[in-house]
Coordinates of C-alpha atoms in Angstrom, one line a residue:
Chain A
M1 CA -28.6 49.1 28.8
E2 CA -26.8 45.9 28.1
N3 CA -26.8 44.5 24.5
I4 CA -27.9 40.9 24.2
L5 CA -27.5 40.7 20.5
E6 CA -25.1 42.7 18.3
I7 CA -25.6 42.6 14.5
K8 CA -22.8 44.1 12.5
N9 CA -22.8 44.7 8.8
L10 CA -25.0 41.7 8.1
S11 CA -25.5 40.9 4.4
T12 CA -27.5 38.2 2.8
Y13 CA -27.4 37.6 -1.0
F14 CA -29.3 35.2 -3.1
Y15 CA -27.2 33.8 -5.9
L16 CA -29.6 33.2 -8.8
E17 CA -28.6 31.9 -12.2
N18 CA -28.2 35.2 -13.9
S19 CA -28.3 37.7 -11.1
I20 CA -27.4 38.3 -7.5
V21 CA -30.3 39.5 -5.4
K22 CA -29.0 41.6 -2.5
A23 CA -31.8 41.0 0.0
V24 CA -30.0 42.4 3.0
E25 CA -27.1 44.8 2.6
G26 CA -25.0 45.7 5.5
I27 CA -27.5 45.9 8.4
S28 CA -26.2 46.8 11.9
F29 CA -28.1 47.1 15.0
N30 CA -28.1 46.0 18.6
L31 CA -30.8 44.4 20.6
R32 CA -30.9 45.4 24.2
K33 CA -31.8 43.2 27.1
G34 CA -35.6 43.1 27.7
E35 CA -36.5 45.6 24.9
V36 CA -38.9 45.3 22.0
L37 CA -37.4 46.3 18.7
G38 CA -39.9 46.9 15.9
L39 CA -38.5 46.1 12.5
V40 CA -40.7 47.9 10.0
G41 CA -40.8 48.0 6.2
E42 CA -42.8 47.1 3.1
S43 CA -42.8 43.7 1.5
G44 CA -39.6 42.7 -0.1
C45 CA -37.4 45.1 2.0
G46 CA -35.6 42.3 3.7
K47 CA -37.2 42.2 7.1
S48 CA -37.8 38.4 7.1
V49 CA -34.4 37.7 5.5
T50 CA -32.8 39.7 8.3
A51 CA -34.6 37.7 10.9
Y52 CA -33.7 34.3 9.3
S53 CA -30.1 35.5 8.8
I54 CA -29.7 36.1 12.5
I55 CA -30.0 32.4 13.3
N56 CA -28.5 31.4 9.9
L57 CA -31.7 29.9 8.6
I58 CA -31.0 30.9 5.0
D59 CA -31.1 28.1 2.5
K60 CA -29.6 27.9 -1.0
P61 CA -29.4 29.8 -3.2
G62 CA -29.2 32.3 -0.5
K63 CA -26.1 32.9 1.6
V64 CA -25.3 35.0 4.6
G65 CA -22.2 36.7 3.5
K66 CA -20.0 38.9 5.6
G67 CA -21.0 40.4 8.9
E68 CA -21.3 39.3 12.5
V69 CA -24.1 38.3 14.7
I70 CA -22.7 38.3 18.3
F71 CA -24.8 36.5 20.9
D72 CA -23.4 35.5 24.2
K73 CA -19.8 36.4 23.0
K74 CA -20.1 34.0 20.1
D75 CA -20.5 34.9 16.4
L76 CA -23.5 32.9 15.3
L77 CA -22.4 33.0 11.7
K78 CA -19.1 31.3 12.5
I79 CA -20.1 28.5 14.8
N80 CA -21.0 25.0 13.5
Q81 CA -24.4 23.6 12.9
N82 CA -24.5 21.6 16.1
Q83 CA -23.7 24.5 18.3
L84 CA -26.2 26.6 16.3
R85 CA -28.9 24.0 16.8
N86 CA -28.4 24.3 20.6
I87 CA -29.2 28.0 20.3
R88 CA -32.1 27.9 17.9
G89 CA -35.3 27.3 19.7
K90 CA -33.6 27.5 23.1
D91 CA -31.9 30.9 23.4
I92 CA -33.3 32.4 20.2
S93 CA -36.6 31.3 18.9
L94 CA -38.7 32.4 15.9
I95 CA -42.4 32.8 15.4
F96 CA -43.6 32.6 11.8
Q97 CA -46.3 34.6 10.0
E98 CA -48.6 31.8 9.0
P99 CA -49.3 29.6 12.0
H100 CA -51.2 27.0 10.0
A101 CA -48.3 26.6 7.6
A102 CA -45.7 26.4 10.3
L103 CA -47.4 23.7 12.4
N104 CA -47.3 20.1 11.3
P105 CA -50.8 19.0 10.4
V106 CA -50.3 15.3 11.3
Y107 CA -49.2 15.8 15.0
T108 CA -51.1 17.1 17.9
V109 CA -50.1 20.5 19.1
G110 CA -49.1 19.0 22.5
F111 CA -46.7 16.7 20.7
Q112 CA -45.2 19.6 18.8
I113 CA -44.7 21.7 21.8
A114 CA -43.2 18.8 23.7
E115 CA -40.8 18.2 20.8
T116 CA -39.0 21.5 21.3
V117 CA -38.8 20.9 25.0
K118 CA -37.4 17.5 24.6
A119 CA -34.9 18.6 22.0
H120 CA -33.2 20.8 24.5
N121 CA -33.7 18.8 27.7
K122 CA -32.9 15.2 26.7
N123 CA -33.4 13.6 30.1
I124 CA -36.7 15.2 31.0
H125 CA -39.2 12.9 32.7
K126 CA -42.5 12.2 30.9
K127 CA -44.6 13.6 33.7
D128 CA -42.6 16.8 33.8
L129 CA -42.9 17.1 30.0
K130 CA -46.7 16.8 30.2
K131 CA -46.8 19.3 33.0
R132 CA -44.6 21.7 31.1
V133 CA -46.8 21.5 27.9
E134 CA -49.9 22.2 29.9
E135 CA -48.2 25.1 31.7
L136 CA -47.2 26.6 28.4
L137 CA -50.7 26.3 26.9
L138 CA -52.1 28.0 30.0
K139 CA -49.5 30.7 29.7
V140 CA -50.6 31.7 26.2
G141 CA -54.3 31.6 27.2
L142 CA -55.4 28.3 25.9
S143 CA -57.0 25.4 27.9
P144 CA -54.5 22.6 28.6
N145 CA -56.9 20.2 26.9
K146 CA -56.0 21.8 23.6
K147 CA -52.8 19.7 23.7
N148 CA -54.7 16.8 22.1
S149 CA -56.0 19.0 19.2
Y150 CA -54.6 18.9 15.7
P151 CA -53.7 22.2 14.0
H152 CA -56.8 22.0 11.7
N153 CA -59.0 22.1 14.8
L154 CA -57.6 25.5 15.8
S155 CA -58.6 29.0 14.6
G156 CA -55.9 31.3 13.3
G157 CA -55.6 33.0 16.7
E158 CA -55.4 29.7 18.6
A159 CA -52.8 28.4 16.2
Q160 CA -50.7 31.5 16.7
R161 CA -50.9 31.0 20.4
V162 CA -49.7 27.5 20.0
M163 CA -46.7 28.8 18.0
I164 CA -46.0 31.3 20.8
A165 CA -46.2 28.5 23.4
Q166 CA -43.8 26.5 21.3
S167 CA -41.3 29.3 21.0
L168 CA -41.4 30.0 24.7
S169 CA -41.0 26.4 25.7
C170 CA -37.3 26.7 26.5
N171 CA -37.4 30.2 28.1
P172 CA -35.7 32.0 25.2
K173 CA -33.6 35.1 25.8
I174 CA -34.5 36.4 22.4
L175 CA -37.8 36.0 20.5
I176 CA -38.1 36.9 16.9
A177 CA -41.7 37.4 15.7
D178 CA -42.0 37.6 11.9
E179 CA -45.3 39.3 11.2
P180 CA -47.1 37.2 13.9
T181 CA -50.5 38.9 13.4
T182 CA -50.6 39.7 9.7
A183 CA -52.8 36.7 8.8
L184 CA -55.2 37.5 11.6
D185 CA -58.3 39.6 12.0
V186 CA -58.0 42.9 13.9
T187 CA -59.8 41.8 17.0
V188 CA -57.7 38.6 17.2
Q189 CA -54.6 40.7 16.4
A190 CA -55.4 43.0 19.4
K191 CA -55.6 39.9 21.7
I192 CA -52.3 38.5 20.4
I193 CA -50.5 41.9 20.9
K194 CA -51.9 42.0 24.5
L195 CA -50.5 38.5 25.0
F196 CA -47.1 39.4 23.7
K197 CA -47.0 42.4 26.1
K198 CA -48.0 40.2 29.0
L199 CA -45.5 37.5 28.2
Q200 CA -42.7 40.0 27.7
K201 CA -43.3 41.4 31.1
E202 CA -43.4 38.0 32.7
E203 CA -40.5 36.3 30.9
N204 CA -38.4 39.4 30.2
F205 CA -37.2 38.2 26.9
S206 CA -36.0 40.6 24.2
L207 CA -38.3 40.7 21.2
I208 CA -37.7 41.6 17.6
F209 CA -41.1 42.4 16.3
I210 CA -41.3 42.4 12.5
T211 CA -44.2 44.1 10.9
H212 CA -45.3 46.2 7.9
D213 CA -47.8 48.1 10.0
L214 CA -46.4 51.2 11.7
A215 CA -49.4 51.7 13.8
L216 CA -49.2 48.2 15.2
C217 CA -45.5 48.6 15.8
S218 CA -46.2 51.7 17.8
Q219 CA -48.3 49.6 20.2
I220 CA -45.5 47.3 21.3
A221 CA -42.1 48.6 20.3
D222 CA -39.6 50.5 22.5
R223 CA -37.3 51.2 19.5
V224 CA -38.1 51.1 15.8
A225 CA -35.9 50.2 12.9
V226 CA -37.1 51.1 9.5
M227 CA -35.9 49.2 6.5
Y228 CA -36.0 50.0 2.8
A229 CA -34.7 47.9 -0.1
G230 CA -32.4 45.8 2.1
Q231 CA -31.0 48.6 4.2
L232 CA -31.7 50.1 7.5
V233 CA -32.7 53.7 6.9
E234 CA -33.7 54.9 10.3
L235 CA -33.3 53.6 13.9
A236 CA -34.6 55.4 16.9
S237 CA -36.8 55.2 20.0
L238 CA -40.5 54.9 19.2
A239 CA -41.3 58.4 20.5
K240 CA -38.6 59.9 18.3
I241 CA -39.7 58.0 15.2
I242 CA -43.2 59.1 15.7
K243 CA -42.6 62.7 16.7
E244 CA -39.7 63.6 14.4
P245 CA -39.0 61.0 11.8
L246 CA -35.9 62.2 9.9
H247 CA -35.6 60.0 6.9
P248 CA -37.9 61.0 4.1
Y249 CA -39.0 57.4 3.7
T250 CA -40.1 57.1 7.3
Q251 CA -41.9 60.4 6.8
A252 CA -43.6 59.1 3.7
L253 CA -44.7 56.0 5.5
F254 CA -46.4 58.1 8.1
G255 CA -47.9 60.3 5.4
S256 CA -49.4 57.2 3.8
L257 CA -51.5 56.3 6.9
P258 CA -55.0 57.6 6.9
Q259 CA -55.5 59.9 9.8
K260 CA -58.7 60.6 11.8
E261 CA -58.7 64.3 11.3
R262 CA -58.1 64.3 7.5
R263 CA -60.9 62.3 6.1
K264 CA -61.4 62.3 2.3
E265 CA -58.2 64.3 1.8
R266 CA -55.3 63.2 -0.4
L267 CA -52.8 61.1 1.4
A268 CA -49.2 62.1 1.1
A269 CA -48.3 59.1 -0.9
V270 CA -44.8 58.4 -2.2
G271 CA -44.7 58.1 -6.0
G272 CA -43.1 55.2 -7.8
D273 CA -42.4 51.7 -6.6
V274 CA -39.9 49.9 -4.5
P275 CA -36.8 49.2 -6.6
D276 CA -36.3 45.7 -8.0
P277 CA -33.9 43.9 -5.7
D278 CA -31.5 43.0 -8.5
R279 CA -31.8 46.5 -10.1
K280 CA -31.3 48.9 -7.3
P281 CA -30.3 52.5 -8.0
K282 CA -26.7 53.5 -7.9
G283 CA -27.0 56.2 -5.2
C284 CA -29.4 56.3 -2.3
F285 CA -31.9 53.5 -2.8
F286 CA -34.8 55.8 -1.9
G287 CA -33.3 58.6 -4.2
P288 CA -35.6 58.2 -7.2
R289 CA -38.7 58.4 -5.1
C290 CA -37.5 61.0 -2.7
K291 CA -39.0 64.5 -2.6
I292 CA -36.0 66.3 -1.1
K293 CA -33.3 64.6 -3.2
E294 CA -30.4 66.5 -4.6
K295 CA -27.9 65.6 -7.3
D296 CA -25.6 64.0 -4.9
C297 CA -28.2 61.6 -3.7
L298 CA -28.5 59.8 -7.0
D299 CA -24.7 59.2 -7.3
K300 CA -23.5 58.4 -3.8
Q301 CA -24.7 56.1 -1.1
P302 CA -25.4 57.7 2.2
K303 CA -24.2 55.9 5.4
L304 CA -26.2 55.2 8.5
E305 CA -25.1 57.9 10.9
E306 CA -26.0 58.8 14.4
V307 CA -27.5 62.3 14.0
K308 CA -28.7 62.7 17.6
E309 CA -28.2 60.5 20.5
G310 CA -29.7 57.1 19.7
H311 CA -31.2 58.3 16.5
W312 CA -29.6 56.8 13.4
V313 CA -30.5 58.0 9.9
R314 CA -29.2 57.1 6.4
C315 CA -29.7 60.3 4.5
F316 CA -27.3 63.0 3.2
K317 CA -29.7 65.9 3.6
R318 CA -31.0 65.0 7.1
G319 CA -27.6 64.1 8.3
D320 CA -26.3 67.6 7.5
R321 CA -29.1 69.3 9.2
G322 CA -29.0 67.4 12.4
Chain B
M1 CA -80.5 62.4 -2.6
E2 CA -80.9 59.8 -5.3
K3 CA -80.3 56.2 -4.4
I4 CA -78.2 54.5 -7.0
L5 CA -78.4 51.1 -5.4
E6 CA -80.8 49.6 -2.9
V7 CA -80.6 46.2 -1.5
K8 CA -83.5 44.7 0.5
N9 CA -83.4 41.7 2.7
L10 CA -80.8 39.9 0.6
K11 CA -80.1 36.3 1.6
K12 CA -77.6 33.7 0.3
Y13 CA -77.4 30.4 2.1
Y14 CA -75.0 27.6 1.2
P15 CA -76.2 24.1 1.9
V16 CA -74.0 21.9 4.0
Q17 CA -74.3 18.3 2.7
K18 CA -73.6 15.2 4.7
G19 CA -73.6 11.5 4.2
I20 CA -73.4 9.4 1.1
F21 CA -76.6 10.7 -0.3
S22 CA -75.5 14.3 0.2
K23 CA -78.5 15.1 2.3
T24 CA -78.7 18.7 3.1
S25 CA -78.3 18.9 6.8
D26 CA -77.7 22.5 7.5
S27 CA -76.9 25.7 5.7
V28 CA -74.2 28.3 6.1
K29 CA -75.9 31.7 6.2
A30 CA -73.3 33.7 4.3
V31 CA -75.6 36.7 3.8
D32 CA -78.6 36.7 6.0
G33 CA -81.1 39.3 5.3
V34 CA -79.0 42.4 4.5
S35 CA -80.5 45.7 3.5
F36 CA -78.6 48.8 2.6
S37 CA -78.6 51.6 0.0
V38 CA -75.9 53.6 -1.7
Q39 CA -76.5 57.3 -2.5
S40 CA -75.4 58.6 -5.8
G41 CA -71.8 59.9 -5.7
K42 CA -71.1 58.6 -2.2
T43 CA -69.2 55.8 -0.7
L44 CA -70.6 53.1 1.4
G45 CA -68.2 51.0 3.5
L46 CA -68.9 47.4 4.3
V47 CA -66.7 46.4 7.2
G48 CA -66.2 43.1 8.9
E49 CA -63.8 40.3 9.7
S50 CA -62.9 37.5 7.5
G51 CA -65.8 35.1 6.9
C52 CA -68.6 37.6 7.7
G53 CA -70.0 37.5 4.2
K54 CA -68.7 40.7 2.8
S55 CA -67.5 39.3 -0.5
T56 CA -70.5 37.0 -0.9
L57 CA -72.6 40.1 -0.5
A58 CA -70.6 42.0 -3.1
R59 CA -71.0 39.2 -5.6
A60 CA -74.6 38.6 -4.9
V61 CA -75.4 42.3 -5.4
L62 CA -74.0 42.1 -8.9
R63 CA -75.8 38.7 -9.4
L64 CA -72.4 37.1 -10.0
I65 CA -73.8 34.7 -7.4
E66 CA -77.5 34.3 -7.5
P67 CA -79.0 35.5 -4.2
D68 CA -81.6 33.1 -2.7
L69 CA -84.0 35.8 -1.5
G70 CA -84.4 39.6 -1.5
F71 CA -84.4 42.5 -3.9
I72 CA -81.7 44.6 -5.6
F73 CA -82.7 47.9 -7.1
F74 CA -80.4 49.7 -9.4
K75 CA -81.7 53.2 -10.0
N76 CA -85.0 52.1 -8.7
K77 CA -85.2 49.3 -11.2
D78 CA -85.5 45.8 -9.7
I79 CA -82.7 43.7 -11.2
T80 CA -83.3 40.6 -9.2
K81 CA -85.5 38.9 -11.7
L82 CA -83.9 40.1 -14.9
S83 CA -83.0 37.6 -17.5
Y84 CA -79.3 37.0 -18.5
K85 CA -79.7 39.2 -21.6
E86 CA -81.4 42.0 -19.8
M87 CA -78.8 41.8 -17.1
K88 CA -76.0 42.0 -19.6
N89 CA -77.2 45.4 -20.7
I90 CA -77.3 46.7 -17.3
R91 CA -74.0 45.2 -16.1
R92 CA -71.9 47.9 -17.8
N93 CA -73.3 50.3 -15.2
F94 CA -71.6 48.6 -12.3
Q95 CA -68.2 47.1 -12.1
I96 CA -66.3 45.1 -9.5
I97 CA -62.7 45.4 -8.5
F98 CA -61.2 42.4 -6.8
Q99 CA -58.8 42.1 -3.9
D100 CA -56.0 40.2 -5.5
P101 CA -54.6 42.0 -8.6
F102 CA -52.4 38.9 -9.2
G103 CA -55.4 36.6 -9.5
S104 CA -57.8 38.8 -11.3
L105 CA -55.9 39.6 -14.5
D106 CA -55.5 37.0 -17.1
P107 CA -51.7 36.4 -17.5
R108 CA -52.0 35.5 -21.2
F109 CA -53.7 38.7 -22.2
T110 CA -52.0 42.0 -22.9
V111 CA -53.1 45.0 -20.9
F112 CA -54.9 46.2 -24.0
A113 CA -56.8 42.9 -24.4
I114 CA -57.7 42.9 -20.7
I115 CA -59.1 46.4 -20.7
S116 CA -60.8 46.3 -24.1
E117 CA -62.3 42.8 -23.7
G118 CA -65.4 44.1 -22.0
L119 CA -65.9 46.9 -24.6
I120 CA -65.8 44.4 -27.4
N121 CA -68.1 42.1 -25.5
F122 CA -70.7 44.8 -24.8
S123 CA -70.7 46.5 -28.2
A124 CA -69.5 44.2 -30.9
N125 CA -69.9 46.8 -33.7
T126 CA -67.8 49.5 -32.2
K127 CA -65.0 50.7 -34.5
K128 CA -61.5 49.6 -33.6
E129 CA -60.3 53.2 -33.3
V130 CA -63.1 54.0 -30.8
I131 CA -62.1 51.0 -28.7
Y132 CA -58.5 52.0 -28.8
E133 CA -59.3 55.6 -27.8
K134 CA -61.5 54.5 -24.9
T135 CA -58.9 52.1 -23.7
V136 CA -56.2 54.8 -23.8
K137 CA -58.4 57.1 -21.9
A138 CA -59.1 54.6 -19.2
V139 CA -55.4 53.8 -18.8
E140 CA -54.5 57.5 -18.5
D141 CA -57.3 58.1 -16.1
V142 CA -55.7 55.7 -13.6
G143 CA -52.3 57.3 -14.0
L144 CA -50.6 54.9 -16.3
S145 CA -49.1 55.7 -19.7
K146 CA -50.5 54.2 -22.9
D147 CA -47.1 52.6 -23.6
I148 CA -48.0 49.8 -21.3
L149 CA -50.9 48.5 -23.4
N150 CA -48.8 45.9 -25.2
R151 CA -47.3 44.5 -22.0
Y152 CA -48.5 41.5 -19.9
P153 CA -49.7 41.6 -16.3
H154 CA -46.6 39.8 -14.9
E155 CA -44.5 42.8 -15.8
F156 CA -46.3 45.0 -13.3
S157 CA -46.1 45.5 -9.6
G158 CA -49.1 45.0 -7.3
G159 CA -50.0 48.7 -7.3
Q160 CA -49.8 49.0 -11.1
R161 CA -51.9 45.8 -11.5
Q162 CA -54.6 47.3 -9.3
R163 CA -54.6 50.4 -11.5
I164 CA -55.1 48.2 -14.5
S165 CA -58.0 46.5 -12.7
I166 CA -59.5 49.9 -12.1
A167 CA -58.9 50.9 -15.7
R168 CA -60.7 47.8 -16.8
A169 CA -63.7 48.8 -14.7
L170 CA -63.7 52.4 -15.8
V171 CA -63.6 51.8 -19.5
F172 CA -67.4 51.5 -19.6
S173 CA -67.9 54.8 -17.6
P174 CA -69.8 52.9 -14.9
K175 CA -71.9 54.6 -12.3
L176 CA -71.2 52.3 -9.5
L177 CA -68.0 50.5 -8.5
I178 CA -67.9 47.6 -6.0
L179 CA -64.4 47.5 -4.5
D180 CA -63.8 44.2 -2.8
E181 CA -60.8 44.9 -0.5
P182 CA -59.0 46.8 -3.3
V183 CA -56.0 47.9 -1.2
S184 CA -55.6 45.2 1.4
S185 CA -52.9 43.2 -0.5
L186 CA -50.8 46.4 -1.1
D187 CA -48.1 48.0 0.9
V188 CA -48.9 51.2 2.7
S189 CA -47.1 53.6 0.4
I190 CA -48.8 52.0 -2.6
Q191 CA -52.1 51.7 -0.8
A192 CA -52.0 55.5 -0.3
Q193 CA -51.5 56.0 -4.0
I194 CA -54.6 53.9 -4.8
I195 CA -56.7 55.5 -2.2
N196 CA -55.8 58.9 -3.7
L197 CA -56.7 57.6 -7.1
L198 CA -60.1 56.4 -6.0
I199 CA -60.9 59.7 -4.2
N200 CA -59.9 61.6 -7.4
L201 CA -61.9 59.4 -9.7
Q202 CA -65.0 59.8 -7.5
K203 CA -64.7 63.6 -7.6
E204 CA -64.1 63.8 -11.3
K205 CA -66.6 61.2 -12.5
G206 CA -69.2 61.3 -9.7
L207 CA -68.8 57.6 -9.1
S208 CA -70.6 55.8 -6.3
Y209 CA -68.6 53.2 -4.4
V210 CA -69.3 50.2 -2.3
F211 CA -66.0 49.8 -0.4
I212 CA -65.4 46.5 1.2
A213 CA -62.6 46.4 3.7
H214 CA -61.4 45.0 6.9
D215 CA -58.9 47.9 7.5
L216 CA -61.0 50.3 9.5
S217 CA -58.6 53.3 9.2
V218 CA -58.9 53.1 5.4
V219 CA -62.7 52.9 5.7
R220 CA -62.8 55.9 8.0
H221 CA -60.7 57.8 5.4
I222 CA -62.8 57.1 2.3
C223 CA -66.4 56.2 3.3
D224 CA -69.4 58.4 3.8
Q225 CA -71.5 55.7 5.4
V226 CA -70.5 52.5 7.0
C227 CA -72.3 49.2 7.6
V228 CA -70.7 46.8 10.0
M229 CA -71.2 43.1 9.2
K230 CA -71.0 40.1 11.4
S231 CA -72.0 36.5 10.5
G232 CA -73.9 37.6 7.4
K233 CA -75.9 40.3 9.1
I234 CA -75.5 44.1 9.4
V235 CA -75.1 44.8 13.1
E236 CA -74.7 48.6 12.8
R237 CA -74.9 51.3 10.2
G238 CA -74.6 55.0 10.0
E239 CA -72.6 58.0 9.0
T240 CA -68.9 57.3 9.2
S241 CA -68.1 60.0 11.7
Q242 CA -70.9 58.9 13.9
I243 CA -70.0 55.2 13.9
F244 CA -66.4 55.9 14.7
A245 CA -67.2 58.4 17.4
N246 CA -70.1 56.7 19.1
P247 CA -70.4 53.0 18.2
T248 CA -73.5 51.6 19.9
N249 CA -73.2 47.9 19.0
S250 CA -70.8 45.9 21.2
Y251 CA -69.2 44.2 18.3
T252 CA -68.5 47.5 16.5
Q253 CA -67.0 48.8 19.7
R254 CA -64.7 45.8 20.0
L255 CA -63.7 46.2 16.3
L256 CA -62.9 49.8 16.7
N257 CA -60.9 49.3 19.9
S258 CA -58.8 46.8 18.1
I259 CA -57.5 49.2 15.4
P260 CA -53.9 49.9 16.2
Q261 CA -53.5 53.6 16.7
I262 CA -50.2 55.5 16.8
N263 CA -50.2 56.3 20.4
L264 CA -47.7 58.7 21.9
H265 CA -48.8 58.6 25.5
S266 CA -47.9 55.0 26.0
T267 CA -44.3 55.7 25.0
S268 CA -43.4 58.5 27.3

């Protein structure tokens, strides 16, 4: 399948007064046309920073360092702000986690949706604009009358639908959804996931779905990328990740999920904590918590390698076996 | 089996005031006639979406919020009408653990001060050595080392803080713990550690839990009985296995259908 976005060795560091926080360290993956890529990891592993780095939304003291983000034959990290602005919101758009924090409380939602449309179609007629806004609201399952509501009139689920309408307003080729359902209740979450699936079929955009919830990811993703401490540790199709996760961290994540058949039993938890971003271990980042580690793991950094077709793992022990 | 806690027809309404004279025009029925009981040594799950009254119920049961109506029996003793003093004596038997371990620990207290504060409060004449011993015991029970006692909450991660909260509750050797979303602010791998800890503590000490959560897969894992709450009322109750296998209430069904499951069939 054709790649629509190629990310090569992306690194984003935050330069603090007395330390450098390496939030994202050398991430590489491709996004294929029309696929849903789930980006999974625990808090602080660099999922969101990766998403923001793709469209260079990192503010000081952070900086996207080396690396390339190739979209439409252009490197998004090299082009200037004006060109970038034409791509943001149009070709690549982003949905944030907290819909109420992302919407402006003093404008109606209709105005905010129209704003994006106008920004990319300068000469659009007023009537067309109004039609487009209503059409977008309908598409995300809201009544067109909602365009006159203010964000505080909306429930969390409705606000998230407005965010989705806004991000879809210019028919993006790539949609990046950063934990779009984390702030919502499960029943609402289920509806939003259903909406994402429907829209993805209709609009055929590529979706990067960021979440910390593996089970949720398995509902929507075609491929899954697992992140740990700023690195990609495993990347494979959903079926492969579920059936035979190769990285010990991915295995541990699955072990941590309560299962139907094993009530009241101990969960296979990983000991220890995620390393501090400015005090990462010397060797494999997961090394100190790993159950199958060897001496080498604590000294040297494993590389992300393709062990089987389409199955990438960053681990010495697994790499040798595969 | 012995009932450790029984709640009958508990109600807590909050008035909605309007106009310049703050006339009470309506009320929010946060908890609206709830009855349940917890068996000794078992775990009761309280499930529901945000705003359904779970946390108000938890606090009302401990009389941290005064309920408007209803009865609370602790070991068959009615505690609803007890005076502040009488209540204080009985409080050591039940403890609450809050959701947010960042908000519930005083940042200016050392871990030792946090955990021992209650001990000093409840028994002013206890010797210092005894307090120290009990504190160390509580800290070790939750899987932390006693070296942390002189450190401050900000030095710990979310999981460790939640362990400190649990230690603070355990220091009285309570009979009943009310856990108000104890793992929902934690990452999955840390969440698993805390769940294991809770299961172990229950086995070792015979604790009873009221486990409040919105994450149904965690509830299924840890609870013996489940009550499903909606808008201040319990809409369904029963044994965990039965509720998850055959939910009868339409809301419960909808809730259960919404849990994301790892589904292999959809991928092939």
